[in-house]
mmCIF file of C-alpha atoms and ligand atoms in Angstrom:
data_model
loop_
_atom_site.group_PDB
_atom_site.id
_atom_site.type_symbol
_atom_site.label_atom_id
_atom_site.label_comp_id
_atom_site.label_asym_id
_atom_site.label_seq_id
_atom_site.Cartn_x
_atom_site.Cartn_y
_atom_site.Cartn_z
ATOM 1 C CA MET A 212 8.658 40.402 15.556
ATOM 2 C CA ILE A 213 6.647 38.236 17.943
ATOM 3 C CA ASP A 214 8.407 34.953 18.676
ATOM 4 C CA LEU A 215 6.230 31.816 18.762
ATOM 5 C CA SER A 216 9.129 29.360 19.025
ATOM 6 C CA LYS A 217 9.026 29.343 22.825
ATOM 7 C CA ILE A 218 5.669 27.527 22.688
ATOM 8 C CA GLN A 219 7.502 24.550 21.322
ATOM 9 C CA LYS A 220 10.069 24.757 24.110
ATOM 10 C CA ALA A 221 7.594 24.610 27.022
ATOM 11 C CA LEU A 222 8.373 21.643 29.278
ATOM 12 C CA HIS A 223 5.279 21.628 31.477
ATOM 13 C CA LEU A 224 1.622 22.531 31.264
ATOM 14 C CA ASP A 225 1.945 25.488 33.677
ATOM 15 C CA GLU A 226 4.897 26.817 31.684
ATOM 16 C CA LEU A 227 2.781 26.600 28.541
ATOM 17 C CA GLU A 228 -0.075 28.400 30.277
ATOM 18 C CA LYS A 229 2.324 31.230 31.206
ATOM 19 C CA ILE A 230 3.399 31.556 27.599
ATOM 20 C CA ARG A 231 -0.239 31.562 26.469
ATOM 21 C CA VAL A 232 -1.006 34.476 28.839
ATOM 22 C CA GLU A 233 2.104 36.329 27.685
ATOM 23 C CA LEU A 234 0.898 36.059 24.084
ATOM 24 C CA LEU A 235 -2.879 36.044 24.163
ATOM 25 C CA GLY A 236 -3.885 37.139 27.666
ATOM 26 C CA LYS A 237 -5.546 40.476 28.350
ATOM 27 C CA ASN A 238 -2.142 42.156 28.354
ATOM 28 C CA GLY A 239 -0.488 39.684 26.049
ATOM 29 C CA VAL A 240 1.745 40.895 23.240
ATOM 30 C CA ILE A 241 -0.619 39.797 20.481
ATOM 31 C CA THR A 242 -3.617 41.308 22.266
ATOM 32 C CA LYS A 243 -1.668 44.566 22.548
ATOM 33 C CA GLU A 244 -0.930 44.504 18.807
ATOM 34 C CA PHE A 245 -4.681 44.405 18.124
ATOM 35 C CA LYS A 246 -5.030 47.530 20.224
ATOM 36 C CA ARG A 247 -2.452 49.201 17.979
ATOM 37 C CA MET A 248 -4.866 48.863 15.056
ATOM 38 C CA LYS A 249 -6.149 52.403 15.343
ATOM 39 C CA GLU A 250 -2.602 53.800 14.955
ATOM 40 C CA ILE A 251 -2.094 52.008 11.659
ATOM 41 C CA PRO A 252 -2.612 54.070 8.535
ATOM 42 C CA ASN A 253 -5.848 53.100 6.790
ATOM 43 C CA GLU A 254 -4.222 51.676 3.652
ATOM 44 C CA GLN A 255 -2.120 49.275 5.773
ATOM 45 C CA LYS A 256 -4.925 48.258 8.127
ATOM 46 C CA LYS A 257 -6.192 45.352 6.062
ATOM 47 C CA GLU A 258 -2.737 43.842 5.606
ATOM 48 C CA PHE A 259 -1.881 44.424 9.274
ATOM 49 C CA ALA A 260 -5.107 42.801 10.517
ATOM 50 C CA LYS A 261 -4.669 39.825 8.228
ATOM 51 C CA ASN A 262 -1.100 39.194 9.415
ATOM 52 C CA LEU A 263 -2.083 39.666 13.025
ATOM 53 C CA ASN A 264 -5.026 37.269 12.757
ATOM 54 C CA GLU A 265 -2.812 34.709 11.127
ATOM 55 C CA LEU A 266 -0.275 35.123 13.894
ATOM 56 C CA LYS A 267 -2.965 34.764 16.535
ATOM 57 C CA ASN A 268 -4.412 31.639 14.902
ATOM 58 C CA LYS A 269 -0.986 30.159 14.506
ATOM 59 C CA ALA A 270 -0.224 30.826 18.191
ATOM 60 C CA MET A 271 -3.507 29.233 19.266
ATOM 61 C CA GLU A 272 -2.929 26.207 17.104
ATOM 62 C CA LEU A 273 0.609 25.698 18.385
ATOM 63 C CA ILE A 274 -0.514 26.072 21.971
ATOM 64 C CA ALA A 275 -3.325 23.530 21.528
ATOM 65 C CA GLN A 276 -0.941 21.059 19.925
ATOM 66 C CA LYS A 277 1.651 21.530 22.620
ATOM 67 C CA LYS A 278 -1.014 21.258 25.277
ATOM 68 C CA SER A 279 -2.252 17.866 24.175
ATOM 69 C CA GLN A 280 1.332 16.671 23.831
ATOM 70 C CA LEU A 281 2.164 17.794 27.368
ATOM 71 C CA GLU A 282 -1.058 16.302 28.750
ATOM 72 C CA GLU A 283 -0.232 12.967 27.235
ATOM 73 C CA GLN A 284 3.242 13.188 28.645
ATOM 74 C CA ALA A 285 1.870 14.003 32.125
ATOM 75 C CA LEU A 286 -0.486 11.027 31.999
ATOM 76 C CA GLU A 287 2.348 8.758 30.941
ATOM 77 C CA GLU A 288 4.486 10.019 33.824
ATOM 78 C CA GLN A 289 1.656 9.385 36.252
ATOM 79 C CA LEU A 290 1.087 5.874 34.938
ATOM 80 C CA GLN A 291 4.777 5.101 35.253
ATOM 81 C CA ALA A 292 4.882 6.427 38.801
ATOM 82 C CA GLU A 293 1.832 4.455 39.890
ATOM 83 C CA LYS A 294 2.641 1.240 38.086
ATOM 84 C CA ILE A 295 2.159 -1.991 40.094
ATOM 85 C CA ASP A 296 4.259 -5.011 39.294
ATOM 86 C CA VAL A 297 1.871 -7.862 40.027
ATOM 87 C CA SER A 298 4.621 -10.411 39.556
ATOM 88 C CA LEU A 299 6.640 -9.074 42.509
ATOM 89 C CA TYR A 300 6.951 -11.341 45.557
ATOM 90 C CA SER A 301 5.286 -10.312 48.763
ATOM 91 C CA ASN A 302 5.117 -11.792 52.245
ATOM 92 C CA ARG A 303 2.340 -14.241 51.548
ATOM 93 C CA SER A 304 0.821 -15.879 54.601
ATOM 94 C CA GLU A 305 0.505 -19.646 54.576
ATOM 95 C CA ILE A 306 -2.977 -20.997 53.925
ATOM 96 C CA GLY A 307 -3.908 -23.727 56.376
ATOM 97 C CA ALA A 308 -5.637 -27.025 55.701
ATOM 98 C CA LEU A 309 -8.294 -28.992 57.513
ATOM 99 C CA HIS A 310 -7.016 -32.003 59.416
ATOM 100 C CA PRO A 311 -7.827 -35.267 57.588
ATOM 101 C CA VAL A 312 -9.880 -36.380 60.599
ATOM 102 C CA GLN A 313 -11.959 -33.216 60.361
ATOM 103 C CA MET A 314 -12.397 -33.597 56.592
ATOM 104 C CA THR A 315 -13.511 -37.186 57.017
ATOM 105 C CA MET A 316 -15.895 -36.278 59.809
ATOM 106 C CA ASP A 317 -17.386 -33.486 57.672
ATOM 107 C CA LYS A 318 -17.926 -35.931 54.810
ATOM 108 C CA ILE A 319 -19.640 -38.448 57.074
ATOM 109 C CA ILE A 320 -21.830 -35.762 58.630
ATOM 110 C CA ASP A 321 -22.775 -34.437 55.175
ATOM 111 C CA PHE A 322 -24.040 -37.838 54.096
ATOM 112 C CA PHE A 323 -26.327 -38.307 57.092
ATOM 113 C CA VAL A 324 -27.518 -34.716 57.349
ATOM 114 C CA LYS A 325 -28.809 -35.027 53.770
ATOM 115 C CA LEU A 326 -30.895 -37.974 54.993
ATOM 116 C CA ASN A 327 -32.386 -35.843 57.756
ATOM 117 C CA PHE A 328 -30.280 -37.184 60.642
ATOM 118 C CA SER A 329 -29.706 -34.689 63.451
ATOM 119 C CA VAL A 330 -26.199 -34.136 64.795
ATOM 120 C CA GLU A 331 -26.014 -34.662 68.557
ATOM 121 C CA THR A 332 -23.171 -34.185 71.016
ATOM 122 C CA GLY A 333 -22.488 -35.337 74.553
ATOM 123 C CA PRO A 334 -19.865 -34.805 77.268
ATOM 124 C CA LEU A 335 -16.397 -36.349 76.981
ATOM 125 C CA ILE A 336 -16.389 -36.977 80.722
ATOM 126 C CA GLU A 337 -19.199 -39.457 81.306
ATOM 127 C CA ASP A 338 -20.740 -41.371 84.165
ATOM 128 C CA ASP A 339 -20.957 -45.130 84.385
ATOM 129 C CA PHE A 340 -24.676 -45.159 83.631
ATOM 130 C CA HIS A 341 -24.458 -43.508 80.195
ATOM 131 C CA ASN A 342 -21.198 -45.105 79.071
ATOM 132 C CA PHE A 343 -21.940 -48.660 80.273
ATOM 133 C CA GLU A 344 -24.971 -49.448 82.418
ATOM 134 C CA ALA A 345 -27.698 -48.108 80.114
ATOM 135 C CA LEU A 346 -25.958 -49.751 77.156
ATOM 136 C CA ASN A 347 -26.506 -53.178 78.661
ATOM 137 C CA LEU A 348 -23.050 -53.465 80.171
ATOM 138 C CA PRO A 349 -23.815 -54.065 83.828
ATOM 139 C CA LYS A 350 -20.980 -53.910 86.368
ATOM 140 C CA TYR A 351 -18.510 -56.813 86.077
ATOM 141 C CA HIS A 352 -19.803 -57.585 82.586
ATOM 142 C CA PRO A 353 -16.821 -59.085 80.752
ATOM 143 C CA ALA A 354 -17.472 -56.881 77.735
ATOM 144 C CA ARG A 355 -16.282 -53.874 79.751
ATOM 145 C CA ASP A 356 -12.777 -55.184 79.141
ATOM 146 C CA MET A 357 -13.323 -54.561 75.413
ATOM 147 C CA GLN A 358 -12.844 -50.902 76.111
ATOM 148 C CA ASP A 359 -10.090 -50.327 78.625
ATOM 149 C CA THR A 360 -11.276 -47.265 80.437
ATOM 150 C CA PHE A 361 -9.631 -44.134 81.853
ATOM 151 C CA TYR A 362 -11.316 -43.584 85.229
ATOM 152 C CA MET A 363 -11.288 -40.288 87.112
ATOM 153 C CA ASN A 364 -11.054 -40.062 90.919
ATOM 154 C CA ASP A 365 -14.721 -39.180 91.417
ATOM 155 C CA GLY A 366 -16.044 -42.274 89.646
ATOM 156 C CA MET A 367 -16.479 -40.460 86.372
ATOM 157 C CA LEU A 368 -14.688 -41.691 83.277
ATOM 158 C CA LEU A 369 -13.559 -40.575 79.836
ATOM 159 C CA ARG A 370 -16.163 -41.988 77.465
ATOM 160 C CA THR A 371 -14.874 -45.051 75.653
ATOM 161 C CA HIS A 372 -17.277 -44.682 72.722
ATOM 162 C CA THR A 373 -19.910 -42.289 71.372
ATOM 163 C CA SER A 374 -22.735 -44.687 72.269
ATOM 164 C CA PRO A 375 -23.606 -42.772 75.500
ATOM 165 C CA VAL A 376 -24.938 -40.024 73.208
ATOM 166 C CA GLN A 377 -27.593 -42.532 72.039
ATOM 167 C CA ILE A 378 -28.782 -42.755 75.637
ATOM 168 C CA ARG A 379 -28.695 -38.990 76.211
ATOM 169 C CA THR A 380 -30.597 -38.304 72.984
ATOM 170 C CA MET A 381 -33.283 -40.905 73.690
ATOM 171 C CA LYS A 382 -33.779 -39.528 77.199
ATOM 172 C CA LYS A 383 -34.068 -36.005 75.803
ATOM 173 C CA GLN A 384 -36.325 -36.735 72.795
ATOM 174 C CA LYS A 385 -39.289 -38.853 71.912
ATOM 175 C CA PRO A 386 -39.155 -41.357 69.043
ATOM 176 C CA PRO A 387 -38.807 -41.354 66.073
ATOM 177 C CA ILE A 388 -35.089 -40.577 66.201
ATOM 178 C CA ARG A 389 -32.518 -40.291 63.456
ATOM 179 C CA MET A 390 -29.257 -39.061 64.857
ATOM 180 C CA ILE A 391 -25.534 -39.224 64.435
ATOM 181 C CA SER A 392 -22.999 -38.162 67.004
ATOM 182 C CA PRO A 393 -19.416 -37.370 66.011
ATOM 183 C CA GLY A 394 -16.757 -36.848 68.657
ATOM 184 C CA ALA A 395 -13.640 -37.851 70.572
ATOM 185 C CA VAL A 396 -13.425 -41.051 72.622
ATOM 186 C CA PHE A 397 -10.694 -42.428 74.903
ATOM 187 C CA ARG A 398 -9.204 -45.846 75.582
ATOM 188 C CA ARG A 399 -6.060 -47.093 77.317
ATOM 189 C CA ASP A 400 -4.330 -48.203 74.147
ATOM 190 C CA TYR A 401 -1.248 -47.095 72.270
ATOM 191 C CA ASP A 402 0.326 -48.898 69.343
ATOM 192 C CA LEU A 403 0.488 -48.826 65.542
ATOM 193 C CA THR A 404 -3.271 -48.916 65.164
ATOM 194 C CA HIS A 405 -4.474 -47.437 68.474
ATOM 195 C CA THR A 406 -4.137 -43.995 70.067
ATOM 196 C CA PRO A 407 -5.518 -43.170 73.538
ATOM 197 C CA MET A 408 -7.794 -40.567 71.953
ATOM 198 C CA PHE A 409 -9.572 -41.070 68.671
ATOM 199 C CA HIS A 410 -12.887 -40.153 67.052
ATOM 200 C CA GLN A 411 -16.080 -42.019 66.368
ATOM 201 C CA VAL A 412 -19.344 -41.306 64.656
ATOM 202 C CA GLU A 413 -22.330 -42.972 66.255
ATOM 203 C CA GLY A 414 -25.621 -43.496 64.451
ATOM 204 C CA LEU A 415 -29.040 -44.312 65.842
ATOM 205 C CA VAL A 416 -32.420 -44.752 64.174
ATOM 206 C CA VAL A 417 -35.517 -45.436 66.301
ATOM 207 C CA GLU A 418 -39.023 -45.853 64.913
ATOM 208 C CA ASP A 419 -42.210 -46.048 66.923
ATOM 209 C CA LYS A 420 -44.665 -46.847 64.114
ATOM 210 C CA ASP A 421 -42.920 -48.867 61.405
ATOM 211 C CA LYS A 422 -40.687 -51.697 62.490
ATOM 212 C CA VAL A 423 -37.018 -51.238 61.780
ATOM 213 C CA SER A 424 -35.339 -54.259 60.257
ATOM 214 C CA PHE A 425 -31.838 -55.417 59.573
ATOM 215 C CA ALA A 426 -32.564 -54.778 55.893
ATOM 216 C CA ASN A 427 -33.034 -51.056 56.647
ATOM 217 C CA LEU A 428 -29.715 -51.028 58.469
ATOM 218 C CA LYS A 429 -27.959 -52.842 55.633
ATOM 219 C CA PHE A 430 -29.326 -50.538 52.971
ATOM 220 C CA MET A 431 -28.367 -47.412 54.899
ATOM 221 C CA LEU A 432 -24.828 -48.536 55.668
ATOM 222 C CA GLU A 433 -24.184 -49.944 52.210
ATOM 223 C CA SER A 434 -25.207 -46.640 50.623
ATOM 224 C CA PHE A 435 -23.061 -44.810 53.132
ATOM 225 C CA LEU A 436 -19.951 -46.925 52.548
ATOM 226 C CA VAL A 437 -20.233 -46.673 48.770
ATOM 227 C CA GLU A 438 -20.574 -42.886 49.095
ATOM 228 C CA MET A 439 -17.436 -42.750 51.239
ATOM 229 C CA PHE A 440 -15.206 -45.286 49.495
ATOM 230 C CA GLY A 441 -16.548 -45.383 45.962
ATOM 231 C CA ASP A 442 -17.096 -48.606 44.095
ATOM 232 C CA VAL A 443 -16.650 -51.164 46.907
ATOM 233 C CA LYS A 444 -18.378 -54.373 47.894
ATOM 234 C CA VAL A 445 -19.870 -54.449 51.387
ATOM 235 C CA ARG A 446 -20.379 -57.503 53.573
ATOM 236 C CA PHE A 447 -21.784 -57.987 57.061
ATOM 237 C CA ARG A 448 -20.277 -60.460 59.534
ATOM 238 C CA PRO A 449 -21.988 -61.553 62.758
ATOM 239 C CA SER A 450 -20.368 -59.927 65.762
ATOM 240 C CA PHE A 451 -21.120 -58.984 69.335
ATOM 241 C CA PHE A 452 -21.943 -55.719 71.083
ATOM 242 C CA PRO A 453 -23.852 -55.707 74.380
ATOM 243 C CA PHE A 454 -26.155 -52.904 73.184
ATOM 244 C CA THR A 455 -27.233 -54.529 69.902
ATOM 245 C CA GLU A 456 -28.784 -57.870 69.141
ATOM 246 C CA PRO A 457 -28.164 -59.180 66.561
ATOM 247 C CA SER A 458 -24.853 -57.397 65.997
ATOM 248 C CA ALA A 459 -22.623 -57.256 62.971
ATOM 249 C CA GLU A 460 -19.433 -55.778 61.672
ATOM 250 C CA ALA A 461 -19.361 -54.357 58.170
ATOM 251 C CA ASP A 462 -16.389 -54.886 55.866
ATOM 252 C CA ILE A 463 -15.630 -53.259 52.537
ATOM 253 C CA SER A 464 -13.630 -54.940 49.781
ATOM 254 C CA CYS A 465 -10.028 -53.751 50.129
ATOM 255 C CA ILE A 466 -9.663 -50.430 48.301
ATOM 256 C CA PHE A 467 -5.931 -50.990 47.790
ATOM 257 C CA CYS A 468 -5.940 -54.428 46.157
ATOM 258 C CA LYS A 469 -9.602 -54.478 45.028
ATOM 259 C CA GLY A 470 -10.140 -57.639 47.064
ATOM 260 C CA GLU A 471 -7.143 -59.560 45.700
ATOM 261 C CA GLY A 472 -5.391 -59.625 49.065
ATOM 262 C CA CYS A 473 -2.560 -57.348 50.196
ATOM 263 C CA ARG A 474 -0.691 -56.246 53.328
ATOM 264 C CA VAL A 475 -3.286 -53.616 54.299
ATOM 265 C CA CYS A 476 -6.143 -56.160 54.347
ATOM 266 C CA SER A 477 -3.926 -58.904 55.800
ATOM 267 C CA HIS A 478 -4.468 -60.825 52.570
ATOM 268 C CA THR A 479 -8.180 -61.267 53.252
ATOM 269 C CA GLY A 480 -9.400 -58.866 50.576
ATOM 270 C CA TRP A 481 -11.639 -57.195 53.180
ATOM 271 C CA LEU A 482 -11.330 -54.203 55.517
ATOM 272 C CA GLU A 483 -13.413 -53.962 58.668
ATOM 273 C CA VAL A 484 -14.935 -50.478 58.886
ATOM 274 C CA LEU A 485 -17.802 -50.368 61.366
ATOM 275 C CA GLY A 486 -19.915 -52.042 64.029
ATOM 276 C CA CYS A 487 -23.687 -52.126 63.984
ATOM 277 C CA GLY A 488 -26.807 -53.974 65.002
ATOM 278 C CA ILE A 489 -30.443 -53.909 66.041
ATOM 279 C CA VAL A 490 -30.832 -52.016 69.311
ATOM 280 C CA ASP A 491 -31.034 -54.426 72.261
ATOM 281 C CA PRO A 492 -34.382 -54.235 74.137
ATOM 282 C CA ASN A 493 -32.459 -53.661 77.382
ATOM 283 C CA VAL A 494 -31.207 -50.349 76.005
ATOM 284 C CA PHE A 495 -34.761 -49.180 75.296
ATOM 285 C CA LYS A 496 -35.750 -50.329 78.775
ATOM 286 C CA ALA A 497 -32.985 -48.198 80.319
ATOM 287 C CA VAL A 498 -34.371 -45.033 78.690
ATOM 288 C CA GLY A 499 -38.038 -45.900 79.235
ATOM 289 C CA TYR A 500 -38.935 -46.477 75.568
ATOM 290 C CA GLU A 501 -41.726 -48.938 74.802
ATOM 291 C CA ASN A 502 -42.980 -50.423 71.517
ATOM 292 C CA VAL A 503 -40.116 -49.104 69.445
ATOM 293 C CA SER A 504 -37.452 -50.681 67.273
ATOM 294 C CA GLY A 505 -34.181 -49.336 66.043
ATOM 295 C CA TYR A 506 -30.726 -49.871 64.695
ATOM 296 C CA ALA A 507 -27.392 -48.383 65.649
ATOM 297 C CA PHE A 508 -23.891 -48.197 64.249
ATOM 298 C CA GLY A 509 -20.531 -46.842 65.254
ATOM 299 C CA LEU A 510 -17.329 -46.231 63.335
ATOM 300 C CA GLY A 511 -13.809 -44.970 63.880
ATOM 301 C CA VAL A 512 -13.111 -41.769 61.989
ATOM 302 C CA GLU A 513 -9.317 -42.174 61.978
ATOM 303 C CA ARG A 514 -9.662 -45.562 60.327
ATOM 304 C CA PHE A 515 -11.885 -44.041 57.646
ATOM 305 C CA ALA A 516 -9.424 -41.180 57.153
ATOM 306 C CA MET A 517 -6.464 -43.557 56.840
ATOM 307 C CA LEU A 518 -8.267 -45.580 54.180
ATOM 308 C CA MET A 519 -9.680 -42.582 52.327
ATOM 309 C CA TYR A 520 -6.418 -40.623 52.231
ATOM 310 C CA GLY A 521 -3.899 -43.487 52.213
ATOM 311 C CA ILE A 522 -2.276 -42.613 55.556
ATOM 312 C CA ASN A 523 -0.521 -45.716 56.859
ATOM 313 C CA ASP A 524 0.418 -44.809 60.432
ATOM 314 C CA LEU A 525 -2.386 -43.762 62.759
ATOM 315 C CA ARG A 526 0.053 -42.039 65.102
ATOM 316 C CA SER A 527 1.187 -39.631 62.362
ATOM 317 C CA MET A 528 -2.242 -37.989 62.584
ATOM 318 C CA TYR A 529 -1.403 -36.614 66.013
ATOM 319 C CA GLU A 530 2.292 -35.849 65.701
ATOM 320 C CA GLY A 531 1.529 -32.390 64.333
ATOM 321 C CA ASP A 532 4.057 -32.739 61.507
ATOM 322 C CA LEU A 533 3.144 -29.992 59.040
ATOM 323 C CA ARG A 534 4.462 -32.054 56.143
ATOM 324 C CA LEU A 535 1.500 -34.383 56.572
ATOM 325 C CA MET A 536 -1.005 -31.525 56.824
ATOM 326 C CA GLU A 537 0.415 -29.683 53.803
ATOM 327 C CA GLN A 538 -0.655 -32.558 51.599
ATOM 328 C CA PHE A 539 -4.284 -31.784 52.359
ATOM 329 C CA LYS A 540 -4.347 -28.140 51.254
HETATM 330 N N1 LIG B 194 -19.772 -48.504 70.373
HETATM 331 C C1 LIG B 194 -19.181 -49.506 69.547
HETATM 332 C C2 LIG B 194 -17.668 -49.421 69.651
HETATM 333 O O1 LIG B 194 -17.170 -48.471 70.193
HETATM 334 C C3 LIG B 194 -19.597 -49.345 68.103
HETATM 335 C C4 LIG B 194 -21.049 -49.623 67.897
HETATM 336 C C5 LIG B 194 -21.958 -48.614 68.020
HETATM 337 C C6 LIG B 194 -21.477 -50.903 67.576
HETATM 338 C C7 LIG B 194 -23.316 -48.865 67.807
HETATM 339 C C8 LIG B 194 -22.807 -51.162 67.388
HETATM 340 C C9 LIG B 194 -23.717 -50.167 67.476
HETATM 341 O O2 LIG B 194 -16.967 -50.291 69.188
#
């Protein structure tokens, strides 16, 4: 008798295929039985053929069943072997963060770029003309003491503010001008609220047709300060800068005590945040501009960053302590 039970015992697809050939292939045992048909006496032929066909169909059915079972099993094995455990730990690399000074600078730049200001840069090592002379600070002018300067041996100096970029831009371009200039500046200062290097953003607007007024300046800076600090009050106090006349300093209502008075605002309710004014005619004279008017402003980026992000020691910005930076991810 032909044994079909081994179909059930096949462990792999190729083993099953071997069994199929043994049974149903060209020389398979069942195929050979069919060839025996002619030897069978006529009266038994019908019975023999019926049994043989049944056997063949049974074999085919069992093989097909076993085949799909083994295929499923193979797929399962493959899935198990290739499984990825997404919850496993890997060597993740640390993601860095922008420095708060950079973030603040980007925010400031964004505001003015939207209003069509260009972003200008100038050298950190300046000459006396651009840093002082052209800004209405002639030699021996007492206001030079306001910005204690690092001088180099060759008479050059580290710029003490970003205002020289006003001069460079006006010499390079014709009015009208709308520019800001972010960058590093240097002064001989080191204490709780001063570092020898810090950052400023300068702003300059010059018109040749319409007259620029203090109202334009006020509107621009008020909008800017509200954008940066949220719902604050802004006030302007008379001040002095050699390159602007009249000059002012802008204060915002203290963002920590909402103007009530606290340690940060020295109990005044106000925080000084920038200097500004109408460009002094002597500055226009120095760059050869005639019949123009303009306003300018300058601010310290670190001071903005400290107020915006609640950092209370300026020096911590430059100590490189990663624990500070990690808070800004
Ligand atoms: N340059 C000034 C400073 O460094 C800031 C300023 C710029 C003030 C432009 C008025 C106009 O303090």
